[in-house]
Short mmCIF file of C-alpha atoms in Angstrom, two decimals:
data_model
loop_
_atom_site.label_atom_id
_atom_site.label_comp_id
_atom_site.label_asym_id
_atom_site.label_seq_id
_atom_site.Cartn_x
_atom_site.Cartn_y
_atom_site.Cartn_z
CA MET G 25 -38.07 15.47 -20.69
CA PRO G 26 -35.32 13.42 -18.97
CA ARG G 27 -36.80 10.95 -16.49
CA VAL G 28 -35.28 10.03 -13.13
CA ILE G 29 -36.67 7.26 -10.94
CA ILE G 30 -35.57 7.07 -7.29
CA THR G 31 -36.08 3.66 -5.70
CA VAL G 32 -35.64 3.27 -1.94
CA SER G 33 -35.81 -0.23 -0.47
CA ASP G 34 -39.31 -1.13 0.78
CA GLN G 35 -40.75 2.07 -0.70
CA THR G 36 -42.62 2.90 -3.90
CA PRO G 37 -40.32 4.13 -6.72
CA GLN G 38 -40.67 7.88 -7.27
CA PRO G 39 -40.39 9.18 -10.88
CA TYR G 40 -39.26 12.73 -11.70
CA ARG G 41 -39.13 14.58 -15.02
CA PHE G 42 -37.10 17.68 -15.96
CA GLN G 43 -36.85 20.01 -18.91
CA LEU G 44 -33.67 19.80 -21.05
CA ASP G 45 -32.76 23.35 -20.07
CA ARG G 46 -32.65 22.50 -16.36
CA GLN G 47 -29.01 23.09 -15.38
CA ALA G 48 -28.80 21.37 -11.97
CA VAL G 49 -30.88 19.04 -9.81
CA GLN G 50 -29.86 18.68 -6.16
CA LEU G 51 -30.30 15.25 -4.50
CA GLY G 52 -30.05 14.36 -0.81
CA ARG G 53 -31.79 13.52 2.45
CA GLY G 54 -32.39 17.18 3.34
CA SER G 55 -35.79 18.72 2.60
CA ASP G 56 -34.23 21.66 0.74
CA ASN G 57 -33.01 19.41 -2.11
CA ASP G 58 -34.78 19.28 -5.48
CA ILE G 59 -35.20 15.54 -4.91
CA ALA G 60 -35.46 14.66 -1.22
CA ILE G 61 -34.57 11.01 -0.57
CA ASN G 62 -35.79 9.51 2.70
CA CYS G 63 -33.01 6.99 3.32
CA GLY G 64 -30.31 6.81 6.02
CA SER G 65 -27.59 5.79 3.53
CA VAL G 66 -28.07 9.08 1.63
CA SER G 67 -26.27 12.19 2.90
CA VAL G 68 -28.09 15.48 3.55
CA ARG G 69 -26.45 16.94 0.44
CA HIS G 70 -25.48 13.80 -1.47
CA ALA G 71 -25.07 14.60 -5.19
CA VAL G 72 -26.11 16.94 -7.99
CA MET G 73 -27.23 16.05 -11.53
CA GLU G 74 -25.74 18.64 -13.92
CA ARG G 75 -26.64 19.62 -17.47
CA ILE G 76 -23.62 19.63 -19.78
CA ASP G 77 -23.22 20.01 -23.54
CA GLY G 78 -24.44 16.82 -25.10
CA GLY G 79 -26.03 15.30 -21.99
CA TYR G 80 -26.01 15.04 -18.20
CA GLN G 81 -23.69 13.92 -15.44
CA ILE G 82 -24.07 13.28 -11.73
CA ARG G 83 -21.43 14.65 -9.33
CA ASP G 84 -20.93 13.41 -5.79
CA LEU G 85 -20.82 16.11 -3.05
CA ASP G 86 -18.38 14.32 -0.72
CA SER G 87 -21.15 12.10 0.57
CA THR G 88 -20.58 9.52 3.32
CA ASN G 89 -21.55 6.41 1.32
CA GLY G 90 -20.63 7.74 -2.11
CA THR G 91 -22.12 7.67 -5.59
CA LYS G 92 -21.42 4.36 -7.34
CA LEU G 93 -21.57 2.85 -10.80
CA ASP G 94 -21.35 -0.96 -11.01
CA GLY G 95 -20.06 -1.03 -7.43
CA SER G 96 -17.24 1.48 -8.05
CA ARG G 97 -17.33 4.77 -6.16
CA LEU G 98 -16.75 7.72 -8.49
CA ALA G 99 -16.70 11.49 -8.05
CA ILE G 100 -18.34 12.21 -11.44
CA ILE G 101 -20.38 9.81 -13.57
CA PRO G 102 -21.55 10.73 -17.12
CA LEU G 103 -25.20 9.70 -17.46
CA ARG G 104 -26.46 7.66 -20.42
CA ASP G 105 -29.93 6.48 -21.34
CA GLY G 106 -30.95 3.44 -19.29
CA MET G 107 -28.13 3.82 -16.72
CA THR G 108 -28.61 2.97 -13.03
CA VAL G 109 -26.48 4.74 -10.41
CA LYS G 110 -26.47 4.09 -6.68
CA LEU G 111 -26.70 6.98 -4.18
CA GLY G 112 -25.71 5.12 -1.04
CA ASP G 113 -28.18 2.20 -1.16
CA VAL G 114 -30.74 4.04 -3.30
CA ALA G 115 -31.14 3.29 -7.02
CA PHE G 116 -31.06 6.27 -9.42
CA ASP G 117 -32.43 5.32 -12.87
CA PHE G 118 -31.87 7.74 -15.76
CA THR G 119 -33.75 7.54 -19.09
CA LEU G 120 -34.17 9.73 -22.18
CA THR G 121 -36.67 9.77 -25.01
CA ASP G 122 -35.58 9.32 -28.62
CA GLU G 123 -36.15 13.02 -29.30
CA GLU G 124 -34.02 13.99 -26.30
CA LYS G 125 -31.20 11.68 -27.37
CA THR G 126 -31.23 13.24 -30.86
CA ALA G 127 -31.15 16.77 -29.45
CA LEU G 128 -28.33 15.96 -27.05
CA ALA G 129 -26.30 14.23 -29.78
CA SER G 130 -26.46 17.36 -31.94
CA GLU G 131 -25.19 19.44 -29.00
CA LYS G 132 -22.32 17.06 -28.45
CA GLN G 133 -21.21 17.39 -32.07
CA SER G 134 -21.36 21.19 -32.05
CA ALA G 135 -19.46 21.94 -28.82
CA PRO G 136 -17.17 20.00 -26.45
CA SER G 137 -18.34 19.32 -22.92
CA PRO G 138 -17.06 21.86 -20.35
CA ILE G 139 -17.12 19.26 -17.57
CA ILE G 140 -15.15 16.05 -17.94
CA ALA G 141 -15.47 13.03 -15.69
CA GLU G 142 -12.39 12.43 -13.57
CA ASP G 143 -12.17 8.77 -14.49
CA THR G 144 -12.12 9.63 -18.20
CA LEU G 145 -9.15 11.99 -18.05
CA PRO G 146 -6.17 10.69 -20.01
CA GLN G 147 -3.27 9.59 -17.88
CA GLU G 148 0.03 11.34 -18.45
CA ALA G 149 2.40 9.00 -20.17
CA PRO G 150 5.60 8.31 -18.20
CA LYS G 151 8.58 10.22 -19.45
CA ARG G 152 11.12 8.10 -21.25
CA GLN G 153 14.77 8.76 -21.33
CA ALA G 154 16.13 9.78 -24.69
CA PRO G 155 17.88 6.84 -26.35
CA ARG G 156 21.61 7.03 -26.63
CA PRO G 157 22.85 7.75 -30.15
CA GLN G 158 24.04 4.63 -31.88
CA PRO G 159 27.03 4.64 -34.22
CA VAL G 160 26.12 4.63 -37.88
CA ARG G 161 27.11 1.41 -39.60
CA ARG G 162 27.51 1.31 -43.31
CA PRO G 163 26.63 -1.78 -45.29
CA GLY G 164 29.45 -4.30 -45.14
CA MET G 165 31.18 -2.53 -42.23
CA GLN G 166 32.29 -4.85 -39.45
CA PRO G 167 31.88 -3.71 -35.84
CA GLN G 168 35.14 -2.39 -34.40
CA LEU G 169 36.57 -4.17 -31.38
CA GLN G 170 38.49 -2.27 -28.77
CA ALA G 171 42.19 -3.24 -28.72
CA PRO G 172 43.42 -4.68 -25.39
CA ASN G 173 45.81 -2.60 -23.27
CA PRO G 174 49.41 -3.87 -23.88
CA ALA G 175 50.49 -2.90 -20.33
CA ILE G 176 47.94 -5.30 -18.86
CA GLY G 177 49.25 -8.16 -21.02
CA LEU G 178 52.85 -7.46 -19.93
CA VAL G 179 51.94 -7.46 -16.24
CA MET G 180 50.04 -10.72 -16.61
CA THR G 181 53.04 -12.32 -18.36
CA LEU G 182 55.43 -11.25 -15.59
CA VAL G 183 53.11 -12.55 -12.89
CA PHE G 184 52.84 -15.88 -14.70
CA LEU G 185 56.64 -16.21 -15.02
CA ILE G 186 57.15 -15.38 -11.33
CA LEU G 187 54.58 -17.94 -10.25
CA ALA G 188 56.10 -20.56 -12.55
CA ALA G 189 59.61 -19.94 -11.16
CA LEU G 190 58.31 -20.08 -7.60
CA ALA G 191 56.52 -23.35 -8.26
CA PHE G 192 59.66 -24.83 -9.87
CA TYR G 193 61.81 -23.82 -6.88
CA VAL G 194 59.34 -25.24 -4.36
CA GLY G 195 59.17 -28.55 -6.24
CA LEU G 196 62.95 -28.77 -6.55
CA SER G 197 63.45 -27.91 -2.86
CA LEU G 198 61.01 -30.57 -1.74
CA ARG G 199 62.65 -33.19 -3.91
CA HIS G 200 66.14 -32.25 -2.65
CA SER G 201 65.08 -32.36 1.00
CA LYS G 202 63.49 -35.74 0.51
CA GLU G 203 66.61 -37.23 -1.04
CA THR G 204 69.33 -35.59 1.10
CA LYS G 205 67.46 -34.74 4.31
CA GLN G 206 68.91 -31.25 3.90
CA SER G 207 67.45 -28.00 2.66
CA LEU G 208 68.31 -26.84 -0.83
CA LEU G 209 69.52 -23.43 0.35
CA LYS G 210 71.89 -25.03 2.85
CA SER G 211 73.36 -27.35 0.22
CA ILE G 212 73.90 -24.47 -2.17
CA SER G 213 75.59 -22.46 0.59
CA GLU G 214 77.98 -25.30 1.47
CA LYS G 215 78.92 -25.85 -2.16
CA GLY G 216 79.72 -22.18 -2.48
CA LYS G 217 82.12 -22.35 0.46
CA LEU G 218 83.94 -25.35 -1.08
CA ILE G 219 84.46 -23.47 -4.31
CA GLU G 220 85.93 -20.46 -2.54
CA THR G 221 88.52 -22.59 -0.53
CA PRO G 222 91.86 -23.00 -2.58
CA ALA G 223 93.01 -26.52 -3.31
CA SER G 224 96.00 -27.75 -1.14
CA SER G 225 99.43 -28.16 -2.79
CA GLU G 226 100.57 -31.70 -3.31
CA PRO G 227 104.19 -32.70 -2.32
CA ASN G 228 106.88 -32.88 -5.01
CA THR G 229 107.40 -36.56 -5.79
CA ALA G 230 109.68 -36.08 -8.79
CA PRO G 231 112.85 -38.33 -8.53
CA ASP G 232 116.12 -36.71 -7.80
CA ALA G 233 118.60 -36.35 -10.62
CA ALA G 234 120.88 -39.33 -11.03
CA PRO G 235 124.41 -38.79 -9.83
CA GLN G 236 127.02 -38.26 -12.39
CA GLN G 237 129.49 -41.09 -13.00
#
């Protein structure tokens, strides 16, 4: 028969034994429980030990201080031979005989357990986005490069030529102003006026014809 030992601090440990066909054992501070535990850290209805295919488990009943294994508070804990669980501050020791372990192992192989511990449920894997289809490359095929847009190259060339002409004009204007103390545009304007003015006629200086003898 499975053996349970309840150990309350400063009290004598209390052993309990149950038949393998016992389906549930209620534990708590209340007197109506199957195992009444006289400890303030234990709730009135603290937990229940349940018979499942292939073994036992202990399920917490929303107790105040929880049911813990190795310091971690869990809602359901599968019980194994020699395991110690804490109900609040009270130790709950669970042991099986060799015959009981053999009988439970045969049950576990024949049928799956109807109750599964919450902490043993598999986590749903995060959904991954489908990979984008990659182009098929044949052996020896070189990757194709996208040809540049010819319109962009033409615009860039025009911008470069405009900037070059502007820089040339600025440099020439600065040099002209430095040498003549006059702006280049003004000099060009004055030269244009001189070209448009017609040249003055020069007087006729040819010698008169010699008188006849």
